[in-house]
Amino acid sequence: MLEFDSPDFLRLDDLLADEERLSRDAVRDFVSKDFLPLVQEHVRKDGSFPMQLVPRMAELGLFGANLQGYGCAGMNNVAYGLVMQELERGDSGLRSFASVQGGLVMYPIHGYGSQAQKERWLPRLAAGTAIGCFGLTEPDFGSHASGLRTRAEKKGSKWVLNGTKRWITNGSVADVAIVWARAGETLRGFLVERGTRGFEARDIKGKLSLRASVTSELFLSDVEVSEDESLLPGVSGMKGPLSCLTQARYGIAWGALGAAMACYDEALRYAKDRIVQGGPLAGKQIVQQKLVAMLTEITKGQLLALRLGRLKDEGKLHHAMVSMAKMNNVDVALRIAREARDLLGANGIVDDYASMRHMVNLETVRTYEGTHDIHTLILGEHITGMRAL
Ligand SMILES: Cc1cc2nc3c(=O)[nH]c(=O)nc-3n(C[C@H](O)[C@H](O)[C@H](O)COP(=O)(O)OP(=O)(O)OC[C@H]3O[C@@H](n4cnc5c(N)ncnc54)[C@H](O)[C@@H]3O)c2cc1C
């Protein structure tokens, strides 16, 4: 089984506090010992997550790790980022599970929920005894989710929801879904519990990417929910989902580096061992060039992520900074995964090796939480003041 080295060329470890290193190392250990022995089986099954690991993940404080109170670990944002990095060293599906639970479900309940909603859901979500999902995307609205068609109509003290959500991570295993719906002129968030009449989740099969993760479609047909229990009172409009996405995108900026590190480690080890033309692959100029480019991009990405984390802890983060980091770090990770797969030759196409699994996973990571091009447009608008057509 893969043992992790740690590319840390610029000794960024020296810039970390003890508790940040400890959080990272605990998750690295969990991923190596508990997750990696299971990943192949779940990837082969298609759309399956090792749910038996959820209690251990909760014990490690991985759900809502950077939130305060309600049983959350209250880590700073650098420790949280390092946790995301280590989870994605394992698999993007593993990091996605924690990102959705924390950044997309617990974060909005924590920030916008009523006191009763917080007390009801957050301790259970932190303990992993309840699972959540986040329903924003619809079959016809992904990048431009503000056009979404799911409707919420008020009837006395109740709301009635109708619509379809697609590509929803953890949809069919979730106890509670955050559903973003059009309510009159604005958007509102609703907590919809599993088992509510008219609410159904069906899994999407045949994915070639993020296979060790459950992805579902949610159907809401005259789903009646009470305002007190369901409506998130503290937010309306696109600010609600977008603020959640900024949290999750921040985690992705770190997570993608974890996948890149796993691929670099694997390629370096393979290149040292593989003998071609009487010597190790690693002794060839062109191979060294590829390995050097990988390490350089990982190091630049690490600097970007670390600076982003410190700014987030100081309350100085702008969402355009997160866009730059998500866009760049996922892009370089995907390129590194492709190069690593290539260096492994034919062996690189079998699932005994991790690089191709990371490569296909990163295709999803490039698309979700704002595609690469959408983040380019966000940054373009930020620096020019012009919304591109
Ligand atoms: C495995 C997986 C898990 C997911 N999990 C979730 C989840 O838990 N919850 C959730 O709500 N969503 C989830 N998503 C959905 C994801 O966020 C969307 O797929 C994403 O926002 C892109 O939307 P789309 O697929 O509709 O692509 P589109 O928006 O149709 O984009 C298609 C292409 O067009 C480009 N494009 C779009 N607009 C423009 C423009 N104006 N100018 C130039 N190019 C443009 C895009 O960059 C992309 O290349 C998930 C997706 C996947 C694959």
GROMACS .gro file of C-alpha atoms and ligand atoms in nm:
model
  442
    1MET     CA    1   0.000   0.000   0.000
    2LEU     CA    2   0.114   0.349  -0.078
    3GLU     CA    3   0.317   0.517   0.196
    4PHE     CA    4   0.317   0.893   0.174
    5ASP     CA    5   0.631   1.098   0.144
    6SER     CA    6   0.582   1.466   0.195
    7PRO     CA    7   0.700   1.704  -0.071
    8ASP     CA    8   0.779   2.012   0.134
    9PHE     CA    9   1.058   2.168  -0.068
   10LEU     CA   10   1.038   2.515   0.087
   11ARG     CA   11   1.010   2.385   0.446
   12LEU     CA   12   0.660   2.518   0.488
   13ASP     CA   13   0.632   2.289   0.789
   14ASP     CA   14   0.841   2.549   0.973
   15LEU     CA   15   0.557   2.798   0.923
   16LEU     CA   16   0.296   2.571   1.081
   17ALA     CA   17   0.192   2.567   1.446
   18ASP     CA   18   0.221   2.239   1.636
   19GLU     CA   19  -0.155   2.185   1.640
   20GLU     CA   20  -0.173   2.242   1.264
   21ARG     CA   21   0.092   1.975   1.205
   22LEU     CA   22  -0.076   1.739   1.450
   23SER     CA   23  -0.416   1.769   1.279
   24ARG     CA   24  -0.255   1.702   0.941
   25ASP     CA   25  -0.054   1.403   1.063
   26ALA     CA   26  -0.354   1.242   1.233
   27VAL     CA   27  -0.553   1.257   0.909
   28ARG     CA   28  -0.255   1.135   0.703
   29ASP     CA   29  -0.235   0.833   0.931
   30PHE     CA   30  -0.610   0.767   0.907
   31VAL     CA   31  -0.602   0.788   0.527
   32SER     CA   32  -0.304   0.552   0.498
   33LYS     CA   33  -0.424   0.292   0.745
   34ASP     CA   34  -0.803   0.304   0.722
   35PHE     CA   35  -0.904   0.452   0.388
   36LEU     CA   36  -0.652   0.341   0.127
   37PRO     CA   37  -0.698  -0.031   0.190
   38LEU     CA   38  -1.069   0.018   0.097
   39VAL     CA   39  -1.056   0.259  -0.192
   40GLN     CA   40  -1.008   0.011  -0.477
   41GLU     CA   41  -1.315  -0.190  -0.375
   42HIS     CA   42  -1.533   0.122  -0.365
   43VAL     CA   43  -1.402   0.261  -0.692
   44ARG     CA   44  -1.481  -0.070  -0.860
   45LYS     CA   45  -1.836  -0.068  -0.717
   46ASP     CA   46  -1.918   0.274  -0.874
   47GLY     CA   47  -2.084   0.535  -0.659
   48SER     CA   48  -2.008   0.377  -0.325
   49PHE     CA   49  -1.848   0.533  -0.016
   50PRO     CA   50  -1.702   0.341   0.280
   51MET     CA   51  -1.968   0.457   0.527
   52GLN     CA   52  -1.809   0.245   0.803
   53LEU     CA   53  -1.535   0.513   0.826
   54VAL     CA   54  -1.779   0.791   0.918
   55PRO     CA   55  -1.757   0.741   1.299
   56ARG     CA   56  -1.375   0.753   1.287
   57MET     CA   57  -1.387   1.066   1.068
   58ALA     CA   58  -1.617   1.226   1.324
   59GLU     CA   59  -1.384   1.125   1.607
   60LEU     CA   60  -1.100   1.301   1.424
   61GLY     CA   61  -1.315   1.615   1.410
   62LEU     CA   62  -1.335   1.616   1.030
   63PHE     CA   63  -1.697   1.734   0.999
   64GLY     CA   64  -1.732   2.111   1.023
   65ALA     CA   65  -1.373   2.114   1.147
   66ASN     CA   66  -1.333   2.493   1.124
   67LEU     CA   67  -1.667   2.575   1.293
   68GLN     CA   68  -1.701   2.665   1.660
   69GLY     CA   69  -1.933   2.501   1.915
   70TYR     CA   70  -2.200   2.230   1.873
   71GLY     CA   71  -1.937   1.954   1.894
   72CYS     CA   72  -1.722   2.094   1.609
   73ALA     CA   73  -1.343   2.081   1.632
   74GLY     CA   74  -1.294   2.460   1.600
   75MET     CA   75  -0.967   2.428   1.403
   76ASN     CA   76  -0.817   2.733   1.241
   77ASN     CA   77  -0.841   2.755   0.863
   78VAL     CA   78  -0.485   2.640   0.795
   79ALA     CA   79  -0.537   2.322   0.999
   80TYR     CA   80  -0.870   2.276   0.818
   81GLY     CA   81  -0.695   2.318   0.481
   82LEU     CA   82  -0.426   2.066   0.575
   83VAL     CA   83  -0.700   1.821   0.673
   84MET     CA   84  -0.861   1.863   0.330
   85GLN     CA   85  -0.521   1.812   0.166
   86GLU     CA   86  -0.467   1.484   0.349
   87LEU     CA   87  -0.818   1.356   0.275
   88GLU     CA   88  -0.769   1.420  -0.095
   89ARG     CA   89  -0.430   1.249  -0.090
   90GLY     CA   90  -0.654   0.951  -0.031
   91ASP     CA   91  -0.924   1.031  -0.284
   92SER     CA   92  -1.126   1.331  -0.401
   93GLY     CA   93  -1.437   1.137  -0.298
   94LEU     CA   94  -1.318   1.122   0.061
   95ARG     CA   95  -1.247   1.495   0.070
   96SER     CA   96  -1.580   1.567  -0.102
   97PHE     CA   97  -1.765   1.377   0.172
   98ALA     CA   98  -1.612   1.600   0.442
   99SER     CA   99  -1.636   1.918   0.231
  100VAL     CA  100  -2.007   1.873   0.169
  101GLN     CA  101  -2.087   1.781   0.529
  102GLY     CA  102  -1.889   2.074   0.673
  103GLY     CA  103  -1.867   2.351   0.413
  104LEU     CA  104  -2.200   2.305   0.239
  105VAL     CA  105  -2.434   2.169   0.507
  106MET     CA  106  -2.305   2.257   0.856
  107TYR     CA  107  -2.173   2.600   0.751
  108PRO     CA  108  -2.514   2.734   0.634
  109ILE     CA  109  -2.696   2.584   0.933
  110HIS     CA  110  -2.434   2.739   1.164
  111GLY     CA  111  -2.448   3.077   0.989
  112TYR     CA  112  -2.810   3.108   0.882
  113GLY     CA  113  -3.009   2.854   1.085
  114SER     CA  114  -3.240   2.927   1.379
  115GLN     CA  115  -3.115   2.833   1.727
  116ALA     CA  116  -3.346   2.531   1.724
  117GLN     CA  117  -3.219   2.417   1.382
  118LYS     CA  118  -2.857   2.452   1.499
  119GLU     CA  119  -2.920   2.254   1.816
  120ARG     CA  120  -3.110   1.988   1.631
  121TRP     CA  121  -2.867   1.926   1.345
  122LEU     CA  122  -2.513   2.048   1.416
  123PRO     CA  123  -2.417   1.807   1.699
  124ARG     CA  124  -2.545   1.510   1.497
  125LEU     CA  125  -2.371   1.624   1.177
  126ALA     CA  126  -2.045   1.680   1.370
  127ALA     CA  127  -2.075   1.334   1.525
  128GLY     CA  128  -2.148   1.176   1.186
  129THR     CA  129  -2.475   1.030   1.317
  130ALA     CA  130  -2.651   1.242   1.056
  131ILE     CA  131  -2.531   1.299   0.699
  132GLY     CA  132  -2.616   1.605   0.491
  133CYS     CA  133  -2.623   1.704   0.125
  134PHE     CA  134  -2.641   2.035  -0.061
  135GLY     CA  135  -2.888   2.076  -0.346
  136LEU     CA  136  -2.816   2.373  -0.567
  137THR     CA  137  -2.745   2.238  -0.917
  138GLU     CA  138  -3.036   2.138  -1.140
  139PRO     CA  139  -3.044   1.948  -1.471
  140ASP     CA  140  -3.056   2.278  -1.664
  141PHE     CA  141  -2.867   2.508  -1.426
  142GLY     CA  142  -2.512   2.441  -1.309
  143SER     CA  143  -2.265   2.725  -1.359
  144HIS     CA  144  -2.550   2.973  -1.367
  145ALA     CA  145  -2.743   2.839  -1.069
  146SER     CA  146  -2.919   3.172  -1.013
  147GLY     CA  147  -3.162   3.064  -1.287
  148LEU     CA  148  -3.272   2.758  -1.091
  149ARG     CA  149  -3.636   2.651  -1.121
  150THR     CA  150  -3.710   2.464  -0.796
  151ARG     CA  151  -3.998   2.654  -0.638
  152ALA     CA  152  -4.099   2.712  -0.278
  153GLU     CA  153  -4.451   2.841  -0.216
  154LYS     CA  154  -4.574   2.957   0.121
  155LYS     CA  155  -4.903   2.810   0.245
  156GLY     CA  156  -4.981   2.938   0.596
  157SER     CA  157  -4.701   2.820   0.827
  158LYS     CA  158  -4.588   2.564   0.567
  159TRP     CA  159  -4.382   2.576   0.251
  160VAL     CA  160  -4.438   2.351  -0.051
  161LEU     CA  161  -4.133   2.259  -0.261
  162ASN     CA  162  -4.131   2.136  -0.621
  163GLY     CA  163  -3.833   2.072  -0.848
  164THR     CA  164  -3.535   1.853  -0.937
  165LYS     CA  165  -3.174   1.875  -0.822
  166ARG     CA  166  -2.897   1.688  -1.004
  167TRP     CA  167  -2.537   1.592  -0.929
  168ILE     CA  168  -2.589   1.602  -0.554
  169THR     CA  169  -2.306   1.447  -0.353
  170ASN     CA  170  -2.436   1.214  -0.078
  171GLY     CA  171  -2.797   1.271  -0.192
  172SER     CA  172  -2.922   0.918  -0.125
  173VAL     CA  173  -2.730   0.868   0.200
  174ALA     CA  174  -2.826   1.205   0.348
  175ASP     CA  175  -3.057   1.245   0.647
  176VAL     CA  176  -3.105   1.610   0.561
  177ALA     CA  177  -3.078   1.801   0.233
  178ILE     CA  178  -3.024   2.174   0.204
  179VAL     CA  179  -3.243   2.265  -0.091
  180TRP     CA  180  -3.209   2.605  -0.253
  181ALA     CA  181  -3.536   2.715  -0.410
  182ARG     CA  182  -3.698   3.016  -0.569
  183ALA     CA  183  -3.938   3.178  -0.321
  184GLY     CA  184  -4.112   3.465  -0.498
  185GLU     CA  185  -3.847   3.713  -0.613
  186THR     CA  186  -3.561   3.563  -0.415
  187LEU     CA  187  -3.385   3.235  -0.328
  188ARG     CA  188  -3.421   3.065   0.008
  189GLY     CA  189  -3.259   2.762   0.170
  190PHE     CA  190  -3.469   2.478   0.318
  191LEU     CA  191  -3.378   2.180   0.533
  192VAL     CA  192  -3.557   1.877   0.391
  193GLU     CA  193  -3.542   1.554   0.589
  194ARG     CA  194  -3.509   1.210   0.440
  195GLY     CA  195  -3.847   1.038   0.438
  196THR     CA  196  -4.051   1.357   0.391
  197ARG     CA  197  -4.345   1.276   0.167
  198GLY     CA  198  -4.278   1.360  -0.200
  199PHE     CA  199  -3.899   1.371  -0.155
  200GLU     CA  200  -3.688   1.106  -0.327
  201ALA     CA  201  -3.318   1.055  -0.409
  202ARG     CA  202  -3.189   0.833  -0.690
  203ASP     CA  203  -2.821   0.762  -0.756
  204ILE     CA  204  -2.644   0.851  -1.079
  205LYS     CA  205  -2.455   0.547  -1.208
  206GLY     CA  206  -2.189   0.506  -1.476
  207LYS     CA  207  -1.962   0.782  -1.348
  208LEU     CA  208  -1.603   0.750  -1.468
  209SER     CA  209  -1.490   1.003  -1.207
  210LEU     CA  210  -1.539   1.033  -0.830
  211ARG     CA  211  -1.654   0.672  -0.824
  212ALA     CA  212  -1.585   0.635  -0.450
  213SER     CA  213  -1.857   0.891  -0.380
  214VAL     CA  214  -2.236   0.882  -0.392
  215THR     CA  215  -2.385   1.125  -0.646
  216SER     CA  216  -2.762   1.153  -0.672
  217GLU     CA  217  -3.060   1.326  -0.822
  218LEU     CA  218  -3.320   1.471  -0.584
  219PHE     CA  219  -3.687   1.486  -0.676
  220LEU     CA  220  -3.926   1.713  -0.486
  221SER     CA  221  -4.292   1.675  -0.567
  222ASP     CA  222  -4.528   1.881  -0.347
  223VAL     CA  223  -4.294   1.837  -0.051
  224GLU     CA  224  -4.456   2.008   0.248
  225VAL     CA  225  -4.227   2.137   0.523
  226SER     CA  226  -4.288   2.356   0.827
  227GLU     CA  227  -4.137   2.705   0.822
  228ASP     CA  228  -3.988   2.673   1.172
  229GLU     CA  229  -3.810   2.348   1.110
  230SER     CA  230  -3.714   2.393   0.749
  231LEU     CA  231  -3.658   2.752   0.631
  232LEU     CA  232  -3.310   2.892   0.701
  233PRO     CA  233  -3.414   3.231   0.842
  234GLY     CA  234  -3.079   3.408   0.821
  235VAL     CA  235  -3.021   3.446   0.448
  236SER     CA  236  -3.192   3.511   0.117
  237GLY     CA  237  -3.071   3.545  -0.242
  238MET     CA  238  -2.760   3.396  -0.403
  239LYS     CA  239  -2.549   3.511  -0.107
  240GLY     CA  240  -2.668   3.196   0.075
  241PRO     CA  241  -2.534   2.929  -0.163
  242LEU     CA  242  -2.239   3.140  -0.280
  243SER     CA  243  -2.107   3.192   0.072
  244CYS     CA  244  -2.119   2.814   0.126
  245LEU     CA  245  -1.939   2.758  -0.203
  246THR     CA  246  -1.659   2.992  -0.095
  247GLN     CA  247  -1.602   2.766   0.208
  248ALA     CA  248  -1.596   2.451   0.002
  249ARG     CA  249  -1.380   2.604  -0.274
  250TYR     CA  250  -1.128   2.707  -0.010
  251GLY     CA  251  -1.102   2.342   0.098
  252ILE     CA  252  -1.066   2.230  -0.263
  253ALA     CA  253  -0.769   2.464  -0.316
  254TRP     CA  254  -0.587   2.261  -0.047
  255GLY     CA  255  -0.740   1.928  -0.135
  256ALA     CA  256  -0.628   1.927  -0.497
  257LEU     CA  257  -0.270   1.964  -0.375
  258GLY     CA  258  -0.312   1.644  -0.174
  259ALA     CA  259  -0.409   1.457  -0.491
  260ALA     CA  260  -0.113   1.615  -0.672
  261MET     CA  261   0.125   1.511  -0.393
  262ALA     CA  262   0.002   1.151  -0.406
  263CYS     CA  263   0.065   1.144  -0.782
  264TYR     CA  264   0.409   1.305  -0.750
  265ASP     CA  265   0.508   1.059  -0.476
  266GLU     CA  266   0.392   0.766  -0.684
  267ALA     CA  267   0.567   0.887  -1.002
  268LEU     CA  268   0.893   0.960  -0.819
  269ARG     CA  269   0.900   0.621  -0.650
  270TYR     CA  270   0.813   0.442  -0.973
  271ALA     CA  271   1.073   0.633  -1.174
  272LYS     CA  272   1.345   0.536  -0.925
  273ASP     CA  273   1.250   0.167  -0.938
  274ARG     CA  274   1.167   0.119  -1.304
  275ILE     CA  275   1.466   0.012  -1.512
  276VAL     CA  276   1.472   0.104  -1.882
  277GLN     CA  277   1.773   0.082  -2.112
  278GLY     CA  278   1.995  -0.041  -1.830
  279GLY     CA  279   1.911   0.230  -1.577
  280PRO     CA  280   1.632   0.380  -1.367
  281LEU     CA  281   1.374   0.593  -1.544
  282ALA     CA  282   1.453   0.866  -1.292
  283GLY     CA  283   1.801   0.900  -1.445
  284LYS     CA  284   1.666   1.023  -1.780
  285GLN     CA  285   1.674   1.395  -1.848
  286ILE     CA  286   1.322   1.421  -1.978
  287VAL     CA  287   1.183   1.232  -1.676
  288GLN     CA  288   1.368   1.460  -1.434
  289GLN     CA  289   1.223   1.759  -1.616
  290LYS     CA  290   0.872   1.624  -1.558
  291LEU     CA  291   0.935   1.549  -1.189
  292VAL     CA  292   1.089   1.893  -1.135
  293ALA     CA  293   0.790   2.063  -1.297
  294MET     CA  294   0.555   1.865  -1.069
  295LEU     CA  295   0.742   1.958  -0.752
  296THR     CA  296   0.765   2.323  -0.857
  297GLU     CA  297   0.392   2.352  -0.921
  298ILE     CA  298   0.308   2.173  -0.595
  299THR     CA  299   0.534   2.411  -0.404
  300LYS     CA  300   0.378   2.720  -0.567
  301GLY     CA  301   0.032   2.580  -0.491
  302GLN     CA  302   0.127   2.517  -0.127
  303LEU     CA  303   0.239   2.878  -0.088
  304LEU     CA  304  -0.087   3.000  -0.240
  305ALA     CA  305  -0.296   2.779  -0.010
  306LEU     CA  306  -0.104   2.868   0.303
  307ARG     CA  307  -0.131   3.242   0.237
  308LEU     CA  308  -0.501   3.201   0.165
  309GLY     CA  309  -0.549   3.019   0.496
  310ARG     CA  310  -0.371   3.286   0.697
  311LEU     CA  311  -0.579   3.558   0.525
  312LYS     CA  312  -0.897   3.363   0.602
  313ASP     CA  313  -0.800   3.340   0.968
  314GLU     CA  314  -0.735   3.715   0.972
  315GLY     CA  315  -1.076   3.782   0.813
  316LYS     CA  316  -0.914   3.932   0.502
  317LEU     CA  317  -1.016   3.672   0.246
  318HIS     CA  318  -1.190   3.788  -0.073
  319HIS     CA  319  -1.385   3.534  -0.275
  320ALA     CA  320  -1.181   3.623  -0.588
  321MET     CA  321  -0.868   3.503  -0.404
  322VAL     CA  322  -1.041   3.169  -0.345
  323SER     CA  323  -1.129   3.156  -0.714
  324MET     CA  324  -0.763   3.200  -0.808
  325ALA     CA  325  -0.652   2.926  -0.571
  326LYS     CA  326  -0.926   2.678  -0.672
  327MET     CA  327  -0.864   2.744  -1.041
  328ASN     CA  328  -0.485   2.719  -1.021
  329ASN     CA  329  -0.443   2.434  -0.777
  330VAL     CA  330  -0.696   2.206  -0.945
  331ASP     CA  331  -0.547   2.284  -1.286
  332VAL     CA  332  -0.191   2.200  -1.180
  333ALA     CA  333  -0.307   1.892  -0.990
  334LEU     CA  334  -0.483   1.759  -1.299
  335ARG     CA  335  -0.173   1.817  -1.512
  336ILE     CA  336   0.048   1.649  -1.253
  337ALA     CA  337  -0.187   1.350  -1.236
  338ARG     CA  338  -0.174   1.316  -1.616
  339GLU     CA  339   0.208   1.335  -1.619
  340ALA     CA  340   0.232   1.082  -1.336
  341ARG     CA  341   0.000   0.842  -1.518
  342ASP     CA  342   0.216   0.879  -1.826
  343LEU     CA  343   0.538   0.807  -1.635
  344LEU     CA  344   0.389   0.486  -1.502
  345GLY     CA  345   0.347   0.355  -1.856
  346ALA     CA  346   0.102   0.068  -1.895
  347ASN     CA  347   0.102   0.009  -1.519
  348GLY     CA  348  -0.049   0.356  -1.489
  349ILE     CA  349  -0.382   0.241  -1.632
  350VAL     CA  350  -0.460  -0.020  -1.366
  351ASP     CA  351  -0.616   0.064  -1.032
  352ASP     CA  352  -0.333  -0.086  -0.828
  353TYR     CA  353  -0.179   0.258  -0.885
  354ALA     CA  354  -0.343   0.582  -0.772
  355SER     CA  355  -0.246   0.839  -1.036
  356MET     CA  356  -0.514   0.760  -1.293
  357ARG     CA  357  -0.782   0.746  -1.022
  358HIS     CA  358  -0.674   1.092  -0.906
  359MET     CA  359  -0.662   1.211  -1.267
  360VAL     CA  360  -1.022   1.114  -1.343
  361ASN     CA  361  -1.138   1.242  -1.003
  362LEU     CA  362  -0.979   1.578  -1.073
  363GLU     CA  363  -1.190   1.609  -1.388
  364THR     CA  364  -1.491   1.638  -1.154
  365VAL     CA  365  -1.305   1.870  -0.919
  366ARG     CA  366  -1.228   2.093  -1.218
  367THR     CA  367  -1.600   2.106  -1.299
  368TYR     CA  368  -1.775   2.128  -0.961
  369GLU     CA  369  -1.778   2.420  -0.720
  370GLY     CA  370  -1.739   2.658  -1.016
  371THR     CA  371  -1.571   2.528  -1.329
  372HIS     CA  372  -1.217   2.634  -1.421
  373ASP     CA  373  -1.355   2.877  -1.679
  374ILE     CA  374  -1.615   3.024  -1.443
  375HIS     CA  375  -1.339   3.104  -1.189
  376THR     CA  376  -1.141   3.262  -1.472
  377LEU     CA  377  -1.443   3.481  -1.548
  378ILE     CA  378  -1.488   3.572  -1.178
  379LEU     CA  379  -1.125   3.687  -1.165
  380GLY     CA  380  -1.156   3.860  -1.501
  381GLU     CA  381  -1.452   4.060  -1.376
  382HIS     CA  382  -1.272   4.137  -1.051
  383ILE     CA  383  -0.966   4.287  -1.219
  384THR     CA  384  -1.141   4.466  -1.508
  385GLY     CA  385  -1.468   4.563  -1.345
  386MET     CA  386  -1.644   4.422  -1.653
  387ARG     CA  387  -1.870   4.119  -1.662
  388ALA     CA  388  -1.760   3.927  -1.972
  389LEU     CA  389  -2.023   3.825  -2.227
  390LIG     C1  390  -1.945   1.430  -0.914
  390LIG     C2  391  -2.014   1.563  -0.898
  390LIG     C3  392  -2.060   1.603  -0.772
  390LIG     C4  393  -2.130   1.723  -0.758
  390LIG     N1  394  -2.180   1.757  -0.635
  390LIG     C5  395  -2.267   1.863  -0.626
  390LIG     C6  396  -2.337   1.890  -0.502
  390LIG     O1  397  -2.317   1.822  -0.400
  390LIG     N2  398  -2.429   1.990  -0.501
  390LIG     C7  399  -2.457   2.069  -0.610
  390LIG     O2  400  -2.541   2.157  -0.602
  390LIG     N3  401  -2.388   2.047  -0.728
  390LIG     C8  402  -2.296   1.946  -0.738
  390LIG     N4  403  -2.231   1.921  -0.857
  390LIG     C9  404  -2.266   2.002  -0.975
  390LIG    C10  405  -2.157   2.097  -1.020
  390LIG     O3  406  -2.140   2.202  -0.928
  390LIG    C11  407  -2.192   2.146  -1.162
  390LIG     O4  408  -2.175   2.034  -1.248
  390LIG    C12  409  -2.107   2.263  -1.206
  390LIG     O5  410  -2.148   2.381  -1.141
  390LIG    C13  411  -2.112   2.287  -1.358
  390LIG     O6  412  -2.242   2.293  -1.403
  390LIG     P1  413  -2.287   2.207  -1.532
  390LIG     O7  414  -2.242   2.067  -1.512
  390LIG     O8  415  -2.430   2.233  -1.552
  390LIG     O9  416  -2.202   2.265  -1.652
  390LIG     P2  417  -2.238   2.396  -1.739
  390LIG    O10  418  -2.270   2.510  -1.651
  390LIG    O11  419  -2.338   2.358  -1.843
  390LIG    O12  420  -2.098   2.423  -1.810
  390LIG    C14  421  -2.052   2.348  -1.924
  390LIG    C15  422  -1.926   2.415  -1.979
  390LIG    O13  423  -1.957   2.548  -2.020
  390LIG    C16  424  -1.869   2.641  -1.958
  390LIG     N5  425  -1.942   2.765  -1.933
  390LIG    C17  426  -2.056   2.780  -1.859
  390LIG     N6  427  -2.092   2.910  -1.860
  390LIG    C18  428  -2.001   2.977  -1.936
  390LIG    C19  429  -1.983   3.114  -1.973
  390LIG     N7  430  -2.069   3.209  -1.932
  390LIG     N8  431  -1.880   3.146  -2.052
  390LIG    C20  432  -1.791   3.051  -2.094
  390LIG     N9  433  -1.801   2.920  -2.061
  390LIG    C21  434  -1.905   2.883  -1.983
  390LIG    C22  435  -1.825   2.571  -1.829
  390LIG    O14  436  -1.701   2.625  -1.784
  390LIG    C23  437  -1.814   2.427  -1.876
  390LIG    O15  438  -1.691   2.409  -1.941
  390LIG    C24  439  -2.152   1.806  -0.871
  390LIG    C25  440  -2.100   1.767  -0.996
  390LIG    C26  441  -2.031   1.648  -1.010
  390LIG    C27  442  -1.978   1.609  -1.145
   0.00000   0.00000   0.00000
